[in-house]
Amino acid sequence: GDRLELEVLDARGDRVALFDTFEAAVVHEGVTMPAGSPLIAGSWGLGLRRGSHDLQRMVTVQGMAIEPGDPIAYARRWWQEPFAEPKHVLVHLTAGDSSVPEATGIALARAAGIVDYRTIDERYGTTPDRFLIDHGVVHGYEQAWPYRNAAGSAILFDPDDLDEGADGSGAPSETPLRITVPRDDGGVDGLRILYVNPTGQHAYYLPNDTVPFDWDTFAVQQMARYLSTVGTDLTDDLCQETRECPWLRPFEVDEP
């Protein structure tokens, strides 16, 4: 991207700081900007001023145009009020996602009738929706909540405990929520919140068998199993993390 120079001015307009290099190495979208290298824009853009009246007007008009295409606008059509054949849905979220906010995914699951906000869950004495709100899962920002690891660092609450404590993060948890909604055609809908990073992360990525619990492999296998069974089997079996489930084909490695 273009080289940047950022000035910090005091109330009198005098410069108090100038930033034109990276003080530490930064990795963005797979590219490393080394410490001491020129400060540049990490992504492409048009270089237009943010927050202008023209931008606000354009965003408002475009928002009106695309609003009907927002999945939350038709989520109830998946099963509750289908136009045609009902569809099964597994909403996969990663805890603390700030790129696609966790609150957005939970709202989508709520609109689809997956996250219940009316019926009390006897395990918690409140609704699943309120449970997620009260434990900061919807908020998704670890610094705003009281949960800490053994070192005293702020971490997120893990509502589903899909790893059963195996990842070594010391994540706070209660009885696993793991929302699963059986449907009368034999299928299931569900919500799973993957604790891939104690302080939040967008999505899951490539398998990594060097960590105590391979969240990325588990997540991919869980979604693959759900899709391969056309929404009839939503399993939390830990074999999905090790790729040793009986329904998986063994890897065939050609010897050199």
mmCIF file of C-alpha atoms in Angstrom:
data_model
loop_
_atom_site.group_PDB
_atom_site.id
_atom_site.type_symbol
_atom_site.label_atom_id
_atom_site.label_comp_id
_atom_site.label_asym_id
_atom_site.label_seq_id
_atom_site.Cartn_x
_atom_site.Cartn_y
_atom_site.Cartn_z
ATOM 1 C CA GLY A 1 0.000 0.000 0.000
ATOM 2 C CA ASP A 2 0.884 3.675 0.004
ATOM 3 C CA ARG A 3 3.383 4.995 2.529
ATOM 4 C CA LEU A 4 1.807 6.782 5.454
ATOM 5 C CA GLU A 5 2.925 9.458 7.878
ATOM 6 C CA LEU A 6 0.835 10.024 10.984
ATOM 7 C CA GLU A 7 1.184 13.150 13.089
ATOM 8 C CA VAL A 8 -0.135 13.566 16.619
ATOM 9 C CA LEU A 9 -0.860 17.191 17.508
ATOM 10 C CA ASP A 10 -1.655 18.788 20.843
ATOM 11 C CA ALA A 11 -4.457 21.286 21.483
ATOM 12 C CA ARG A 12 -2.283 24.140 20.154
ATOM 13 C CA GLY A 13 -1.560 22.323 16.935
ATOM 14 C CA ASP A 14 2.037 21.516 17.808
ATOM 15 C CA ARG A 15 3.406 18.136 16.816
ATOM 16 C CA VAL A 16 4.017 15.810 19.751
ATOM 17 C CA ALA A 17 4.677 12.599 17.834
ATOM 18 C CA LEU A 18 5.352 11.368 14.317
ATOM 19 C CA PHE A 19 4.867 7.813 13.113
ATOM 20 C CA ASP A 20 6.313 6.811 9.739
ATOM 21 C CA THR A 21 7.666 3.314 10.467
ATOM 22 C CA PHE A 22 6.393 0.142 12.128
ATOM 23 C CA GLU A 23 7.674 0.022 15.711
ATOM 24 C CA ALA A 24 7.149 -3.750 15.827
ATOM 25 C CA ALA A 25 6.645 -6.471 13.236
ATOM 26 C CA VAL A 26 3.023 -6.644 12.069
ATOM 27 C CA VAL A 27 1.379 -9.513 10.184
ATOM 28 C CA HIS A 28 -1.694 -8.570 8.156
ATOM 29 C CA GLU A 29 -3.467 -10.797 5.639
ATOM 30 C CA GLY A 30 -0.443 -13.076 5.426
ATOM 31 C CA VAL A 31 2.065 -10.262 4.828
ATOM 32 C CA THR A 32 4.709 -9.322 7.412
ATOM 33 C CA MET A 33 5.701 -5.684 7.797
ATOM 34 C CA PRO A 34 9.061 -5.851 9.663
ATOM 35 C CA ALA A 35 9.885 -3.576 12.566
ATOM 36 C CA GLY A 36 11.509 -0.398 11.279
ATOM 37 C CA SER A 37 10.040 -0.721 7.786
ATOM 38 C CA PRO A 38 8.095 2.212 6.295
ATOM 39 C CA LEU A 39 4.566 2.626 7.584
ATOM 40 C CA ILE A 40 2.161 1.598 4.830
ATOM 41 C CA ALA A 41 -1.522 0.837 4.444
ATOM 42 C CA GLY A 42 -2.036 -2.874 5.070
ATOM 43 C CA SER A 43 -4.944 -3.202 2.652
ATOM 44 C CA TRP A 44 -6.140 -1.642 -0.557
ATOM 45 C CA GLY A 45 -8.614 1.226 -0.453
ATOM 46 C CA LEU A 46 -9.823 4.282 -2.322
ATOM 47 C CA GLY A 47 -8.234 6.807 0.009
ATOM 48 C CA LEU A 48 -11.521 8.571 0.605
ATOM 49 C CA ARG A 49 -12.341 10.521 3.734
ATOM 50 C CA ARG A 50 -14.257 8.562 6.335
ATOM 51 C CA GLY A 51 -17.360 9.850 8.081
ATOM 52 C CA SER A 52 -18.251 12.424 5.422
ATOM 53 C CA HIS A 53 -21.868 13.386 4.762
ATOM 54 C CA ASP A 54 -21.614 11.985 1.238
ATOM 55 C CA LEU A 55 -20.461 8.636 2.595
ATOM 56 C CA GLN A 56 -23.224 8.567 5.200
ATOM 57 C CA ARG A 57 -25.868 9.236 2.567
ATOM 58 C CA MET A 58 -24.469 6.599 0.230
ATOM 59 C CA VAL A 59 -24.238 3.958 2.976
ATOM 60 C CA THR A 60 -27.828 4.666 4.005
ATOM 61 C CA VAL A 61 -29.161 4.302 0.469
ATOM 62 C CA GLN A 62 -27.138 1.166 -0.210
ATOM 63 C CA GLY A 63 -28.196 -0.277 3.131
ATOM 64 C CA MET A 64 -31.844 0.064 2.146
ATOM 65 C CA ALA A 65 -31.120 -1.760 -1.103
ATOM 66 C CA ILE A 66 -29.268 -4.725 0.389
ATOM 67 C CA GLU A 67 -31.261 -5.125 3.613
ATOM 68 C CA PRO A 68 -33.631 -7.762 2.149
ATOM 69 C CA GLY A 69 -30.567 -9.863 1.340
ATOM 70 C CA ASP A 70 -29.383 -9.943 4.945
ATOM 71 C CA PRO A 71 -29.709 -13.569 6.133
ATOM 72 C CA ILE A 72 -31.385 -12.424 9.334
ATOM 73 C CA ALA A 73 -34.263 -11.108 7.213
ATOM 74 C CA TYR A 74 -35.106 -14.587 5.955
ATOM 75 C CA ALA A 75 -33.672 -16.833 8.697
ATOM 76 C CA ARG A 76 -37.165 -17.789 9.850
ATOM 77 C CA ARG A 77 -37.755 -19.204 6.366
ATOM 78 C CA TRP A 78 -35.183 -21.934 6.914
ATOM 79 C CA TRP A 79 -37.523 -23.904 9.134
ATOM 80 C CA GLN A 80 -40.114 -21.899 11.044
ATOM 81 C CA GLU A 81 -41.963 -20.415 8.064
ATOM 82 C CA PRO A 82 -40.439 -22.046 4.972
ATOM 83 C CA PHE A 83 -41.365 -20.934 1.488
ATOM 84 C CA ALA A 84 -40.623 -24.412 0.148
ATOM 85 C CA GLU A 85 -38.670 -27.347 1.565
ATOM 86 C CA PRO A 86 -37.255 -26.549 5.039
ATOM 87 C CA LYS A 87 -33.486 -26.391 5.403
ATOM 88 C CA HIS A 88 -31.270 -27.368 8.303
ATOM 89 C CA VAL A 89 -28.632 -24.946 9.545
ATOM 90 C CA LEU A 90 -25.569 -25.185 11.759
ATOM 91 C CA VAL A 91 -24.398 -21.748 12.882
ATOM 92 C CA HIS A 92 -20.644 -22.001 13.508
ATOM 93 C CA LEU A 93 -19.113 -19.089 15.418
ATOM 94 C CA THR A 94 -15.697 -18.422 16.900
ATOM 95 C CA ALA A 95 -15.592 -16.872 20.364
ATOM 96 C CA GLY A 96 -14.688 -13.198 20.442
ATOM 97 C CA ASP A 97 -14.802 -12.698 16.671
ATOM 98 C CA SER A 98 -14.531 -8.956 16.035
ATOM 99 C CA SER A 99 -14.413 -9.114 12.231
ATOM 100 C CA VAL A 100 -17.819 -10.760 11.953
ATOM 101 C CA PRO A 101 -19.077 -9.961 15.456
ATOM 102 C CA GLU A 102 -20.244 -12.881 17.532
ATOM 103 C CA ALA A 103 -23.367 -10.898 18.370
ATOM 104 C CA THR A 104 -24.278 -10.979 14.677
ATOM 105 C CA GLY A 105 -24.096 -14.765 14.490
ATOM 106 C CA ILE A 106 -26.061 -15.220 17.693
ATOM 107 C CA ALA A 107 -28.709 -12.797 16.436
ATOM 108 C CA LEU A 108 -28.940 -14.844 13.240
ATOM 109 C CA ALA A 109 -29.390 -18.059 15.233
ATOM 110 C CA ARG A 110 -31.976 -16.322 17.385
ATOM 111 C CA ALA A 111 -33.936 -15.204 14.327
ATOM 112 C CA ALA A 112 -33.804 -18.760 12.979
ATOM 113 C CA GLY A 113 -35.384 -20.106 16.156
ATOM 114 C CA ILE A 114 -32.194 -21.835 17.285
ATOM 115 C CA VAL A 115 -31.343 -19.617 20.263
ATOM 116 C CA ASP A 116 -34.383 -19.667 22.545
ATOM 117 C CA TYR A 117 -35.151 -16.407 24.338
ATOM 118 C CA ARG A 118 -38.475 -17.480 25.860
ATOM 119 C CA THR A 119 -38.020 -20.896 27.490
ATOM 120 C CA ILE A 120 -36.037 -21.350 30.702
ATOM 121 C CA ASP A 121 -33.194 -23.871 30.464
ATOM 122 C CA GLU A 122 -33.228 -25.747 33.772
ATOM 123 C CA ARG A 123 -29.452 -26.172 33.647
ATOM 124 C CA TYR A 124 -28.962 -22.440 34.125
ATOM 125 C CA GLY A 125 -32.251 -21.134 35.494
ATOM 126 C CA THR A 126 -32.534 -18.742 32.576
ATOM 127 C CA THR A 127 -33.000 -18.819 28.805
ATOM 128 C CA PRO A 128 -30.126 -19.841 26.520
ATOM 129 C CA ASP A 129 -30.202 -16.334 25.064
ATOM 130 C CA ARG A 130 -29.854 -14.701 28.481
ATOM 131 C CA PHE A 131 -27.124 -17.184 29.426
ATOM 132 C CA LEU A 132 -25.063 -16.052 26.436
ATOM 133 C CA ILE A 133 -25.668 -12.398 27.253
ATOM 134 C CA ASP A 134 -24.925 -12.664 30.973
ATOM 135 C CA HIS A 135 -21.606 -14.439 30.394
ATOM 136 C CA GLY A 136 -20.309 -11.917 27.879
ATOM 137 C CA VAL A 137 -20.503 -14.287 24.926
ATOM 138 C CA VAL A 138 -22.673 -11.926 22.888
ATOM 139 C CA HIS A 139 -20.442 -8.997 23.826
ATOM 140 C CA GLY A 140 -17.335 -10.943 22.810
ATOM 141 C CA TYR A 141 -14.690 -8.687 24.393
ATOM 142 C CA GLU A 142 -12.582 -10.295 27.095
ATOM 143 C CA GLN A 143 -11.425 -7.041 28.707
ATOM 144 C CA ALA A 144 -14.987 -6.115 29.659
ATOM 145 C CA TRP A 145 -15.625 -9.249 31.728
ATOM 146 C CA PRO A 146 -14.106 -10.720 34.913
ATOM 147 C CA TYR A 147 -12.787 -14.012 33.506
ATOM 148 C CA ARG A 148 -9.061 -14.630 33.960
ATOM 149 C CA ASN A 149 -6.632 -17.461 33.248
ATOM 150 C CA ALA A 150 -4.041 -18.780 35.689
ATOM 151 C CA ALA A 151 -1.663 -15.962 34.760
ATOM 152 C CA GLY A 152 -4.294 -13.339 35.514
ATOM 153 C CA SER A 153 -4.854 -12.359 31.884
ATOM 154 C CA ALA A 154 -8.342 -11.546 30.638
ATOM 155 C CA ILE A 155 -9.949 -14.327 28.601
ATOM 156 C CA LEU A 156 -13.363 -15.113 27.185
ATOM 157 C CA PHE A 157 -16.030 -17.388 28.623
ATOM 158 C CA ASP A 158 -16.413 -20.724 26.827
ATOM 159 C CA PRO A 159 -20.136 -21.572 26.650
ATOM 160 C CA ASP A 160 -19.853 -24.903 24.814
ATOM 161 C CA ASP A 161 -16.612 -26.416 26.180
ATOM 162 C CA LEU A 162 -16.266 -28.487 23.015
ATOM 163 C CA ASP A 163 -12.684 -29.441 23.884
ATOM 164 C CA GLU A 164 -13.702 -30.557 27.397
ATOM 165 C CA GLY A 165 -10.837 -28.531 28.835
ATOM 166 C CA ALA A 166 -8.175 -30.137 26.658
ATOM 167 C CA ASP A 167 -6.775 -27.016 24.980
ATOM 168 C CA GLY A 168 -4.899 -25.880 28.093
ATOM 169 C CA SER A 169 -6.321 -22.362 28.049
ATOM 170 C CA GLY A 170 -8.049 -22.693 31.408
ATOM 171 C CA ALA A 171 -11.198 -21.302 29.857
ATOM 172 C CA PRO A 172 -14.025 -20.619 32.313
ATOM 173 C CA SER A 173 -17.108 -22.662 31.547
ATOM 174 C CA GLU A 174 -20.237 -24.193 33.028
ATOM 175 C CA THR A 175 -22.406 -27.081 31.866
ATOM 176 C CA PRO A 176 -21.853 -26.993 28.080
ATOM 177 C CA LEU A 177 -24.642 -25.137 26.279
ATOM 178 C CA ARG A 178 -24.247 -26.748 22.813
ATOM 179 C CA ILE A 179 -27.631 -25.672 21.477
ATOM 180 C CA THR A 180 -29.174 -28.440 19.361
ATOM 181 C CA VAL A 181 -32.723 -28.219 18.039
ATOM 182 C CA PRO A 182 -34.213 -31.510 16.758
ATOM 183 C CA ARG A 183 -36.699 -31.109 13.907
ATOM 184 C CA ASP A 184 -39.623 -33.381 13.148
ATOM 185 C CA ASP A 185 -38.070 -34.643 9.904
ATOM 186 C CA GLY A 186 -35.170 -36.249 11.742
ATOM 187 C CA GLY A 187 -32.743 -33.410 11.134
ATOM 188 C CA VAL A 188 -31.243 -30.957 13.602
ATOM 189 C CA ASP A 189 -30.347 -27.288 13.675
ATOM 190 C CA GLY A 190 -27.714 -25.986 16.020
ATOM 191 C CA LEU A 191 -25.317 -23.362 17.291
ATOM 192 C CA ARG A 192 -21.712 -24.102 18.176
ATOM 193 C CA ILE A 193 -19.253 -21.544 19.536
ATOM 194 C CA LEU A 194 -15.648 -22.555 18.943
ATOM 195 C CA TYR A 195 -13.088 -21.378 21.491
ATOM 196 C CA VAL A 196 -10.213 -21.165 19.027
ATOM 197 C CA ASN A 197 -8.518 -18.289 20.863
ATOM 198 C CA PRO A 198 -9.002 -17.252 24.513
ATOM 199 C CA THR A 199 -9.019 -13.584 23.487
ATOM 200 C CA GLY A 200 -11.034 -13.967 20.302
ATOM 201 C CA GLN A 201 -10.376 -14.756 16.671
ATOM 202 C CA HIS A 202 -12.127 -14.505 13.332
ATOM 203 C CA ALA A 203 -12.943 -17.955 11.934
ATOM 204 C CA TYR A 204 -10.899 -21.133 12.047
ATOM 205 C CA TYR A 205 -8.078 -21.846 9.665
ATOM 206 C CA LEU A 206 -5.693 -24.689 8.807
ATOM 207 C CA PRO A 207 -5.139 -27.878 10.826
ATOM 208 C CA ASN A 208 -2.426 -27.619 13.452
ATOM 209 C CA ASP A 209 -1.457 -30.813 15.259
ATOM 210 C CA THR A 210 1.261 -29.088 17.303
ATOM 211 C CA VAL A 211 -1.200 -27.566 19.786
ATOM 212 C CA PRO A 212 -2.864 -29.347 22.736
ATOM 213 C CA PHE A 213 -6.237 -29.268 21.001
ATOM 214 C CA ASP A 214 -6.535 -28.734 17.251
ATOM 215 C CA TRP A 215 -9.591 -26.485 17.100
ATOM 216 C CA ASP A 216 -9.247 -25.943 13.368
ATOM 217 C CA THR A 217 -9.421 -29.637 12.530
ATOM 218 C CA PHE A 218 -12.274 -30.197 14.976
ATOM 219 C CA ALA A 219 -14.308 -27.344 13.499
ATOM 220 C CA VAL A 220 -13.804 -28.410 9.891
ATOM 221 C CA GLN A 221 -14.653 -32.037 10.647
ATOM 222 C CA GLN A 222 -17.753 -31.096 12.631
ATOM 223 C CA MET A 223 -19.109 -28.943 9.833
ATOM 224 C CA ALA A 224 -18.165 -31.548 7.216
ATOM 225 C CA ARG A 225 -19.975 -34.288 9.138
ATOM 226 C CA TYR A 226 -23.066 -32.127 9.490
ATOM 227 C CA LEU A 227 -23.134 -31.279 5.793
ATOM 228 C CA SER A 228 -22.376 -34.834 4.652
ATOM 229 C CA THR A 229 -25.368 -36.130 6.620
ATOM 230 C CA VAL A 230 -27.609 -33.385 5.208
ATOM 231 C CA GLY A 231 -28.145 -31.869 8.625
ATOM 232 C CA THR A 232 -29.055 -35.051 10.482
ATOM 233 C CA ASP A 233 -25.929 -35.563 12.605
ATOM 234 C CA LEU A 234 -24.527 -32.726 14.703
ATOM 235 C CA THR A 235 -21.891 -34.487 16.770
ATOM 236 C CA ASP A 236 -19.434 -33.078 19.306
ATOM 237 C CA ASP A 237 -17.347 -36.260 19.408
ATOM 238 C CA LEU A 238 -13.724 -35.453 20.234
ATOM 239 C CA CYS A 239 -12.571 -37.916 17.566
ATOM 240 C CA GLN A 240 -13.109 -35.072 15.116
ATOM 241 C CA GLU A 241 -10.049 -33.328 16.542
ATOM 242 C CA THR A 242 -7.783 -36.320 15.900
ATOM 243 C CA ARG A 243 -9.354 -37.382 12.588
ATOM 244 C CA GLU A 244 -9.990 -40.853 14.044
ATOM 245 C CA CYS A 245 -13.775 -40.977 13.755
ATOM 246 C CA PRO A 246 -15.086 -44.251 12.295
ATOM 247 C CA TRP A 247 -16.992 -42.418 9.560
ATOM 248 C CA LEU A 248 -13.838 -40.749 8.208
ATOM 249 C CA ARG A 249 -11.843 -42.288 5.402
ATOM 250 C CA PRO A 250 -8.217 -42.918 6.414
ATOM 251 C CA PHE A 251 -5.534 -40.802 4.816
ATOM 252 C CA GLU A 252 -3.720 -42.554 2.012
ATOM 253 C CA VAL A 253 -0.094 -41.453 1.928
ATOM 254 C CA ASP A 254 1.995 -42.444 -1.048
ATOM 255 C CA GLU A 255 5.438 -43.610 -0.015
ATOM 256 C CA PRO A 256 8.282 -41.886 -1.914
#
